[in-house]
Tab-separated table of C-alpha atoms and ligand atoms in Angstrom:
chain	number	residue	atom	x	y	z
A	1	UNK	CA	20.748	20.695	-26.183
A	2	UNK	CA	19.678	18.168	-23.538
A	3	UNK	CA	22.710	16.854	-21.505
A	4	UNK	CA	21.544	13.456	-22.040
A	5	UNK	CA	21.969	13.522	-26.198
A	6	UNK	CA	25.929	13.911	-25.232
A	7	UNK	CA	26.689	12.091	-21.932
A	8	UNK	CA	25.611	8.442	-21.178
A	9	UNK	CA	24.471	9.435	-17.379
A	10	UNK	CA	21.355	11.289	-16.926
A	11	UNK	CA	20.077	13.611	-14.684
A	12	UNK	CA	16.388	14.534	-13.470
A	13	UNK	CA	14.275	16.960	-11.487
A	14	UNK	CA	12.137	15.165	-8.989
A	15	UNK	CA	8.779	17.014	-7.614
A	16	UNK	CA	6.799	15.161	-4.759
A	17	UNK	CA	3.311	16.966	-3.399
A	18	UNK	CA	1.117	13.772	-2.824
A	19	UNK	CA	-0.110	15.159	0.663
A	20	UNK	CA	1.319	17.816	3.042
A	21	UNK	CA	4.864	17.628	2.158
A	22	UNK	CA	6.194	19.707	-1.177
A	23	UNK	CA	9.744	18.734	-1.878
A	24	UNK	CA	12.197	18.428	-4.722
A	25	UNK	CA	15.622	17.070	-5.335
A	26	UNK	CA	17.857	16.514	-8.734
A	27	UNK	CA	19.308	12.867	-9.153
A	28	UNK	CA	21.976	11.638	-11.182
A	29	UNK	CA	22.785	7.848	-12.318
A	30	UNK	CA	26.379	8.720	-12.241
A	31	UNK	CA	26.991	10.973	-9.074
A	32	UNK	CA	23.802	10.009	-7.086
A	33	UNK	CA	21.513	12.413	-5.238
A	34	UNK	CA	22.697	16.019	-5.973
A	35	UNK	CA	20.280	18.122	-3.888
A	36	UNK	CA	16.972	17.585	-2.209
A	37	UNK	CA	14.434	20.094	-0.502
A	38	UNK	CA	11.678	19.374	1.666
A	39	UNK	CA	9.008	21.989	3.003
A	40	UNK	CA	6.482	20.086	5.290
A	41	UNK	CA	2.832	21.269	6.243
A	42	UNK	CA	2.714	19.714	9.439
A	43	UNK	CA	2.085	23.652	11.472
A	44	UNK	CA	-0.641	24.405	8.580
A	45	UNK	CA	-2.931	21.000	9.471
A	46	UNK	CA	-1.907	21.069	12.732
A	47	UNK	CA	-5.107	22.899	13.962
A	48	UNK	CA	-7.350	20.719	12.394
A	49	UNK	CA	-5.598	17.778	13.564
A	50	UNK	CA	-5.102	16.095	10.054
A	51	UNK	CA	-4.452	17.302	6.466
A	52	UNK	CA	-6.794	19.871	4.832
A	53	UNK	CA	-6.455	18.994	1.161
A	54	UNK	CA	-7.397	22.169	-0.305
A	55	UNK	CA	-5.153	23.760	2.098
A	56	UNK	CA	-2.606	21.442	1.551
A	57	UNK	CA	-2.978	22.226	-2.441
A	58	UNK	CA	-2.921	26.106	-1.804
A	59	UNK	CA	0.289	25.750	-0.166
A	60	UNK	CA	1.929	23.263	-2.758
A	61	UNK	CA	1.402	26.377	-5.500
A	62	UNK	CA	3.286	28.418	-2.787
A	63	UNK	CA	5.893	25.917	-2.111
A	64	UNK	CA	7.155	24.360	-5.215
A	65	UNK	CA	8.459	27.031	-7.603
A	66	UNK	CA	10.993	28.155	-4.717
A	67	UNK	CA	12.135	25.023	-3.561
A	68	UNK	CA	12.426	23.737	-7.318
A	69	UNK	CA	15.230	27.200	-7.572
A	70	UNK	CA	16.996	25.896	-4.695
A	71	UNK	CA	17.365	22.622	-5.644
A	72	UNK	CA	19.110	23.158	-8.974
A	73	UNK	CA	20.904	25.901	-6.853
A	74	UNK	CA	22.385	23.367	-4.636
A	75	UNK	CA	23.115	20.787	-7.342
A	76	UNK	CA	24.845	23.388	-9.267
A	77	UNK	CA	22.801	22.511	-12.013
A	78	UNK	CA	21.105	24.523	-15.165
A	79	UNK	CA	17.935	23.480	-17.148
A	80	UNK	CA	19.694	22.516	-20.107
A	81	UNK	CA	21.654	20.108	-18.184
A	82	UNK	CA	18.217	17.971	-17.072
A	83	UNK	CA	17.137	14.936	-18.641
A	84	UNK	CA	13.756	14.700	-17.392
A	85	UNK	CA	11.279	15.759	-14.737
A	86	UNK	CA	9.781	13.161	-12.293
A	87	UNK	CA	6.876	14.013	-10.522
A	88	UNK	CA	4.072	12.141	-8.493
A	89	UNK	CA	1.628	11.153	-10.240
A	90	UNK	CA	-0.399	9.460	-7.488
A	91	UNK	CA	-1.906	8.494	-5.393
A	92	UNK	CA	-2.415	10.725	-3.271
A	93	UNK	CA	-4.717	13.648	-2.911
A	94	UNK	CA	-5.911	14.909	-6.364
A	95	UNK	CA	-5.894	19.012	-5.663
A	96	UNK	CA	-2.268	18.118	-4.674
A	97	UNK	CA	-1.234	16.055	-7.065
A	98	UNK	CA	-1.942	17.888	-9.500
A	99	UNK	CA	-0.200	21.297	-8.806
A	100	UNK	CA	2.924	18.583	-9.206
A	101	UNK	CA	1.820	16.701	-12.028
A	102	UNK	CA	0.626	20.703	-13.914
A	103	UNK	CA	4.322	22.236	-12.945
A	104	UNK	CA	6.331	18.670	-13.674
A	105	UNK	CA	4.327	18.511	-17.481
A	106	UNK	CA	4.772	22.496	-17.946
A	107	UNK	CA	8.628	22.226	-16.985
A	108	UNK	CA	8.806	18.886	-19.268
A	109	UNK	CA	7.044	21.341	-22.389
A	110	UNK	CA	9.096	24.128	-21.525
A	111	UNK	CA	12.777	22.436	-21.266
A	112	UNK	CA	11.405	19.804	-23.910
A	113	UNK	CA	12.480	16.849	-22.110
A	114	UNK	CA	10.309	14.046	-20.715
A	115	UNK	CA	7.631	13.700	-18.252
A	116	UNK	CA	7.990	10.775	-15.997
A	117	UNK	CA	4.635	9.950	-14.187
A	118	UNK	CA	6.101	7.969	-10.744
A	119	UNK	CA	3.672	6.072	-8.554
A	120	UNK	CA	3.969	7.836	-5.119
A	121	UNK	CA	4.365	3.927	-3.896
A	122	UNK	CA	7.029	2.854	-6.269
A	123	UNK	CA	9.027	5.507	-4.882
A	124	UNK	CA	8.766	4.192	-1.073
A	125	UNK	CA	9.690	1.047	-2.039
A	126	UNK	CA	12.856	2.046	-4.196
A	127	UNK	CA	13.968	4.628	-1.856
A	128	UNK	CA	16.565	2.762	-0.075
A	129	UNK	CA	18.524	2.443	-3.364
A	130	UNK	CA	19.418	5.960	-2.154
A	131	UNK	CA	21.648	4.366	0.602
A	132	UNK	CA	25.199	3.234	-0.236
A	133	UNK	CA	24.749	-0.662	0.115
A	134	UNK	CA	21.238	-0.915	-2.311
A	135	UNK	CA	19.499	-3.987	-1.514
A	136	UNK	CA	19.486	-6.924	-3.862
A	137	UNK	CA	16.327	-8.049	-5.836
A	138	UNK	CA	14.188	-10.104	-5.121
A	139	UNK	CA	13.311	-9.439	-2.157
A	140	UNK	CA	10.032	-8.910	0.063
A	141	UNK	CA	9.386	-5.537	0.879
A	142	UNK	CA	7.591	-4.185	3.910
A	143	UNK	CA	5.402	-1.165	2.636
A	144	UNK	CA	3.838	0.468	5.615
A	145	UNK	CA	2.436	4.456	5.063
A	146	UNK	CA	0.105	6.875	6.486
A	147	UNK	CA	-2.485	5.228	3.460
A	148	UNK	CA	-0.655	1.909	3.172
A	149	UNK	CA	0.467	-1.370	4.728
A	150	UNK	CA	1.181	-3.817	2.112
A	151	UNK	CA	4.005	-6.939	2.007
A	152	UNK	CA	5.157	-6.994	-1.707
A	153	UNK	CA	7.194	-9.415	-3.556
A	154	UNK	CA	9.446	-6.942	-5.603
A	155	UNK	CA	11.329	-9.326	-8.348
A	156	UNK	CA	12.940	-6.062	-9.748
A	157	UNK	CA	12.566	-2.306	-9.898
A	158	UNK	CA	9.099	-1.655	-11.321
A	159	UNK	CA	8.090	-5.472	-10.820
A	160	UNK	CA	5.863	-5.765	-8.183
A	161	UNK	CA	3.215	-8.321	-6.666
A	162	UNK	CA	1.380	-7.924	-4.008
A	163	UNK	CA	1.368	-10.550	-1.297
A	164	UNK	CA	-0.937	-9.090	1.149
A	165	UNK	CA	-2.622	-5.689	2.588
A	166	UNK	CA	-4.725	-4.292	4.895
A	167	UNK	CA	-8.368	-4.474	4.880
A	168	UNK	CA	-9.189	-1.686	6.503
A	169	UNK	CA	-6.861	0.852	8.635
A	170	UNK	CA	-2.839	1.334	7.237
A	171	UNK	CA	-0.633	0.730	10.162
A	172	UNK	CA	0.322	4.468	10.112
A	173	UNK	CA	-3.300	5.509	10.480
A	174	UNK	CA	-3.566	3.024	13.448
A	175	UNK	CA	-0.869	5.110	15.242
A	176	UNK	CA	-2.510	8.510	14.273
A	177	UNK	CA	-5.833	7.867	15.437
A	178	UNK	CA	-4.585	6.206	18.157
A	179	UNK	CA	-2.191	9.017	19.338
A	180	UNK	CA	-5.636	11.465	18.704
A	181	UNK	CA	-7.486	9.583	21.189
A	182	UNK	CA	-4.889	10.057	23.592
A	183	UNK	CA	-4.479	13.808	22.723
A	184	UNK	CA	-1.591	13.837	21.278
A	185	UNK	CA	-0.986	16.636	18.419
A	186	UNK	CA	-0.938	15.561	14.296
A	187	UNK	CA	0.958	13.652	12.940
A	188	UNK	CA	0.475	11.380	15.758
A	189	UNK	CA	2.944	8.552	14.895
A	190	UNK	CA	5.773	9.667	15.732
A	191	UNK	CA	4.133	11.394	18.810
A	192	UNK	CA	2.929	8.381	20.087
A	193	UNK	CA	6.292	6.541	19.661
A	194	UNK	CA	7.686	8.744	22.019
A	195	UNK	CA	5.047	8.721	24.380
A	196	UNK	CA	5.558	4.850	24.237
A	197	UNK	CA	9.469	4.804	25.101
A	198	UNK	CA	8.659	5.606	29.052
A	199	UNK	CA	5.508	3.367	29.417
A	200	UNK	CA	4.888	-0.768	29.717
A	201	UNK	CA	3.872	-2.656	27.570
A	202	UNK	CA	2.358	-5.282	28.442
A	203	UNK	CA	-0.165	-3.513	30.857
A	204	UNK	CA	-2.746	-3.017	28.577
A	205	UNK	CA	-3.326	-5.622	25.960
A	206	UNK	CA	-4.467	-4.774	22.573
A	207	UNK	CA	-5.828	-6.964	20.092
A	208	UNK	CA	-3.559	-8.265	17.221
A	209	UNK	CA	-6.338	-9.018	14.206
A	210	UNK	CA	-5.834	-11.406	11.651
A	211	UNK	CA	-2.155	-13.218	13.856
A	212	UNK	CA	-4.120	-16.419	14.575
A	213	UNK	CA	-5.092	-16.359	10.542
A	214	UNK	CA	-3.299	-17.979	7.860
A	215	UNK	CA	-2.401	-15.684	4.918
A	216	UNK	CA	-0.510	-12.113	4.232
A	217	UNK	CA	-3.608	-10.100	5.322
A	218	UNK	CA	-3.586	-6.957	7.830
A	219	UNK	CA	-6.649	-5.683	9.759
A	220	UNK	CA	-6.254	-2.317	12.488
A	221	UNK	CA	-9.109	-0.963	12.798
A	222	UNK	CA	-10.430	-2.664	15.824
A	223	UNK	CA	-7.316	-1.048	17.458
A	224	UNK	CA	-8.846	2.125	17.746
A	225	UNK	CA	-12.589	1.232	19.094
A	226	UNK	CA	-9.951	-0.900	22.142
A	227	UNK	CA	-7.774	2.242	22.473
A	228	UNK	CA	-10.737	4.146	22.789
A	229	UNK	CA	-12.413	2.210	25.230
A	230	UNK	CA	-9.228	2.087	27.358
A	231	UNK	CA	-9.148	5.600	27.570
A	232	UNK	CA	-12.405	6.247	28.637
A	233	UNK	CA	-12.429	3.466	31.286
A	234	UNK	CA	-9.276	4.879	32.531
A	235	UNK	CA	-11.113	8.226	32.668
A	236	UNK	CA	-13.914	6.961	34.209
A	237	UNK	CA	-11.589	5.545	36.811
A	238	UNK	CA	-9.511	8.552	37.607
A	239	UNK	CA	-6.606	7.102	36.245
A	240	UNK	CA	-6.193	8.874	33.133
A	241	UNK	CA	-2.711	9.941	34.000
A	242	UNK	CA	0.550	10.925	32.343
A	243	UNK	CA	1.795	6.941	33.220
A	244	UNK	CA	-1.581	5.505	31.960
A	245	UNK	CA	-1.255	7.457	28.527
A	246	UNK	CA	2.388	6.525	28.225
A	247	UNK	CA	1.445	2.629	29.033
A	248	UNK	CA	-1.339	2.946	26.488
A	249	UNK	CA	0.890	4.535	23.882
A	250	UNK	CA	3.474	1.308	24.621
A	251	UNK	CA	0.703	-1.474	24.081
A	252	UNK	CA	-0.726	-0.202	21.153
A	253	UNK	CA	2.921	0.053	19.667
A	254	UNK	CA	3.581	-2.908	20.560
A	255	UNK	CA	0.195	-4.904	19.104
A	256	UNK	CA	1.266	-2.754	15.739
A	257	UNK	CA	4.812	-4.133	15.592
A	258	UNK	CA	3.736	-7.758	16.495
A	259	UNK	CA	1.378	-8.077	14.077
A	260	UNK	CA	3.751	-6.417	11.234
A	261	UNK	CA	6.742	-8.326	12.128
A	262	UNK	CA	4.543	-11.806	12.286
A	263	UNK	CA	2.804	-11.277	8.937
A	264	UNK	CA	6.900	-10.057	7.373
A	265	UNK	CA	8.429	-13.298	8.714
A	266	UNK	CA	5.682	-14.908	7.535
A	267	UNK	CA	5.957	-13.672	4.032
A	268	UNK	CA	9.538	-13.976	4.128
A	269	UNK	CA	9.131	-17.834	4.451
A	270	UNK	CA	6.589	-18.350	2.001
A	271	UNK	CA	8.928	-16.502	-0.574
A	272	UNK	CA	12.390	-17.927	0.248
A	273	UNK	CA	14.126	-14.222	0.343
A	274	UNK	CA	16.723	-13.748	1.945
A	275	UNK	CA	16.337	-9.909	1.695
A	276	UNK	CA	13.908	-7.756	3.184
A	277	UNK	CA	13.182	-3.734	2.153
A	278	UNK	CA	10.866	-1.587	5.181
A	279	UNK	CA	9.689	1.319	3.329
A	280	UNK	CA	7.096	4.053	4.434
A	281	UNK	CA	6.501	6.277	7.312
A	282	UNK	CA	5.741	3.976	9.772
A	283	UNK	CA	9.394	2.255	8.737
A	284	UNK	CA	10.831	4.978	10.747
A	285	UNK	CA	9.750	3.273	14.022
A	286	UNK	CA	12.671	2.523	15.816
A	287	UNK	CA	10.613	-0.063	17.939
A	288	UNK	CA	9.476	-1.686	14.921
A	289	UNK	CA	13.078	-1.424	12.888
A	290	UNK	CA	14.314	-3.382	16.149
A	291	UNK	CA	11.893	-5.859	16.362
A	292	UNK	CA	12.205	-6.334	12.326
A	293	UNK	CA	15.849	-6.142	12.622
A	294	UNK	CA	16.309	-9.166	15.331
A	295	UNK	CA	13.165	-11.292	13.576
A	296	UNK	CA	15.020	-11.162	10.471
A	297	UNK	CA	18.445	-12.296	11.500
A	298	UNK	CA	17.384	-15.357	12.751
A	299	UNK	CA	14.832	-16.014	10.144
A	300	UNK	CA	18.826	-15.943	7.696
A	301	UNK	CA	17.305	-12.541	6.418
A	302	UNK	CA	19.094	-8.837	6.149
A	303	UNK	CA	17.202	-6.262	6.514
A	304	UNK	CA	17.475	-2.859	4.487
A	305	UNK	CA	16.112	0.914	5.696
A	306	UNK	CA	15.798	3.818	3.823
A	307	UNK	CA	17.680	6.575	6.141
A	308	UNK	CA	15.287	7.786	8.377
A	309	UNK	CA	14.544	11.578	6.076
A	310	UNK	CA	13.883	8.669	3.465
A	311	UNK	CA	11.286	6.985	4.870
A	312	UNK	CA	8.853	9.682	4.948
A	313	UNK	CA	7.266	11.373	2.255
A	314	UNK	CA	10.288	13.017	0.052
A	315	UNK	CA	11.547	13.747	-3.506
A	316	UNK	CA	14.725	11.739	-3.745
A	317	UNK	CA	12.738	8.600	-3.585
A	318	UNK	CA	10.606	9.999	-6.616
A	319	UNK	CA	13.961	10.996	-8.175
A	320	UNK	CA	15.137	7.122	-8.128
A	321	UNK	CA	11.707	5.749	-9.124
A	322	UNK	CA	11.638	8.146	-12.058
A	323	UNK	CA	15.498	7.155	-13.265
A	324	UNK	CA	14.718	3.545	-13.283
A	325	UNK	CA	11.230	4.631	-15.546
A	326	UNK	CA	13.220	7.433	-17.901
A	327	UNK	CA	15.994	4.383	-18.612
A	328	UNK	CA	13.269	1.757	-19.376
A	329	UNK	CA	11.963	3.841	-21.633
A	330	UNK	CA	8.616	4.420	-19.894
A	331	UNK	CA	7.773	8.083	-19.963
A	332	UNK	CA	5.495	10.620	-21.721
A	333	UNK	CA	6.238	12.920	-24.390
A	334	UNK	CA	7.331	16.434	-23.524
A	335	UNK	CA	3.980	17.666	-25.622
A	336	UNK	CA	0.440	17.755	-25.060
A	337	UNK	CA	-1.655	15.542	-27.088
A	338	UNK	CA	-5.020	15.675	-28.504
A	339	UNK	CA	-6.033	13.129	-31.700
A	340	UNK	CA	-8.600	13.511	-33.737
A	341	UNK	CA	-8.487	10.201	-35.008
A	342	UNK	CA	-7.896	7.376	-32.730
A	343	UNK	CA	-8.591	3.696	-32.616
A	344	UNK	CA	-10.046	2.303	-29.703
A	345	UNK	CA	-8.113	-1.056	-30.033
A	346	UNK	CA	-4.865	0.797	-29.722
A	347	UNK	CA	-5.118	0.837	-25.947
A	348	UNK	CA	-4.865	-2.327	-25.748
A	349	UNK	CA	-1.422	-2.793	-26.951
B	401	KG4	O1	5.042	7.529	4.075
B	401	KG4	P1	4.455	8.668	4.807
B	401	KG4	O2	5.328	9.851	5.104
B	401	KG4	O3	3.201	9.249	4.065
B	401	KG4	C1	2.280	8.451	3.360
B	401	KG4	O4	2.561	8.183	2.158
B	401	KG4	O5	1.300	8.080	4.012
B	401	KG4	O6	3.872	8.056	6.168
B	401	KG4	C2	3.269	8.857	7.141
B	401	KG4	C3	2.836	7.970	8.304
B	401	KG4	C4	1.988	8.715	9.310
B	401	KG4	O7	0.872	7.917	9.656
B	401	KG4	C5	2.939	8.896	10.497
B	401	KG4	O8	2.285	8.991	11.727
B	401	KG4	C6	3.748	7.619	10.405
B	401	KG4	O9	3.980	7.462	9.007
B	401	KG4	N1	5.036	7.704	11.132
B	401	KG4	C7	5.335	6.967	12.223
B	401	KG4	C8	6.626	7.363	12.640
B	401	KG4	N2	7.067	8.328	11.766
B	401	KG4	C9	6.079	8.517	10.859
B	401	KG4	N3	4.619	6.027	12.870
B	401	KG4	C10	5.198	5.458	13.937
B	401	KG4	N4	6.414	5.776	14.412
B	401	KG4	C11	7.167	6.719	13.796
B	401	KG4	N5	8.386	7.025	14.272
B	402	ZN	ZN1	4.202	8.344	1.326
């Protein structure tokens, strides 16, 4: 019998393999997060200096079944006490997602609970309900990934608009490519965040697109043809060294943060919050957390972080996405379906 038909809390298995991390954690609404387990790719794609998706799928099939065994290990926790299985159901790389979404439906059959499909994003943005002060709704979230950078007005958990994105480049892939022009191993971020703490700022100066502009837009990609061109100039000039890559690695940082922090205390104005959520990969910036931190403060706002494990791609966050879904009532059924008869104006209720 599932746990849930005799106890008013719930608990569920979470399974995250979007890109090149595999992880899983079990949740529950009463005691919080009971376990989490997190096996990253990073020395696979390493090599090839970004992710290989077909690697990264091989090694998801490798990954998940053991972590999944010591998860419930650590959470002291049976199959017949799970109330649901959460998994990712994009986006994300298909070949990965689906070894996720195939063991997430096949546990769901098996254990005859429900499947929760969880939107890899939803699960950034309600990660810091993790931490023990949750931010309040509404609030204006800043959602900035290796594949995103969006500012989102979230009224309440799984009611989202968007207020403005990027057109081309996600802030996180401005720091990557960035960090591979200046040779730094993948993932380059937080690489090139290091590199950045010992150099100046302000001796190279990098375009900020789209900060003169009205509006909630984002544009990066000119950032790498400018880093480019500073490297090779540098190059050219014999000055390519250890000081010039670190003062490079400090003014691109810094033309990333300025623009992001502009555009957030921008949208925090136009909306009113008083309550700002930085979610994603790139919210691990320290730089960026400061600059955020001190912008919003005197703009009346508070500012909330996922820890920094959080921020990053994880299960956890999948596991508090999917509780919010299983308690509104919006999940699959446990059993494959296949009708013969079907009428097309049922979708669109
Ligand atoms: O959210 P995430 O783990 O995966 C996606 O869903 O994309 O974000 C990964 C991105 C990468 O681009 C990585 O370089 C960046 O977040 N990142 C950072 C830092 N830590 C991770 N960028 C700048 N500074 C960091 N400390
Ligand atoms: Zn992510």
């Amino acid at each position: 019998m599932s746990r849930g038909s005799h106890s008013i809390y719930m608990r569920i298995l979470a399974l995250e393999s979007s890109c090149d991390e595999s992880a899983v954690a079990v949740y529950d609404d009463s005691a919080g997060l009971l376990s989490h387990e997190i096996y990253s790719q990073i020395d696979l794609h390493r090599i090839y200096g970004g992710v290989v998706p077909e690697l990264a799928s091989r090694d998801h099939v490798r990954r998940l079944l053991p972590l999944l065994k010591t998860a419930l290990a650590d959470a002291k926790t049976t199959p017949d006490q799970i109330d649901g299985i959460a998994y990712t159901a994009g986006p994300g790389l298909i070949g990965a997602l689906l070894t996720g979404a195939a063991l997430g439906r096949s546990l769901a059959y098996a254990w005859n609970v429900p499947a929760i499909a969880v939107h890899h994003l939803e699960g950034h943005l309600l990660a810091p309900l993790l931490e023990d002060e949750p931010p309040p709704f509404p609030h204006v979230a800043l959602l900035v990934s290796g594949g995103h950078t969006m500012l989102i007005d979230v009224a309440a958990p799984g009611s989202y608009a968007v207020l403005g994105e990027t057109r081309d480049d996600a802030a996180g892939e401005a720091f990557d490519k960035s960090a591979k022009l200046l040779g730094l191993p993948y993932p380059g971020g937080p690489e090139l965040a290091k590199l950045a703490a010992s150099g100046r700022a302000d001796r190279f100066d990098f375009p900020r697109p789209m900060l003169d502009r009205p509006g909630l837009e984002f544009s990066f990609s000119g950032l790498k043809t400018a880093v480019s061109l500073a490297v090779k100039e540098c190059a050219k000039a014999g000055v390519i060294d250890d000081a010039t890559r670190a003062d490079i690695a400090a003014g691109v940082q810094q033309a990333i943060v300025d623009t992001l922090v502009a555009k957030t205390l921008r949208a925090i104005e136009q909306t009113g919050y008083e309550t700002l959520v930085v979610a994603g990969g790139v919210g691990a910036n320290r730089h960026l957390r400061e600059r955020l931190t001190e912008g919003a403060r005197r703009a009346g706002t508070r500012v909330y972080y996922p820890r920094i494990e959080f921020c990053t791609d994880n299960a956890a966050m999948i596991a508090v996405a999917g509780m919010a879904r299983l308690k509104a009532g919006k999940f699959e059924s446990p059993a494959i379906r296949a009708r013969a008869t079907w009428s097309l104006t049922e979708l669109n209720t």
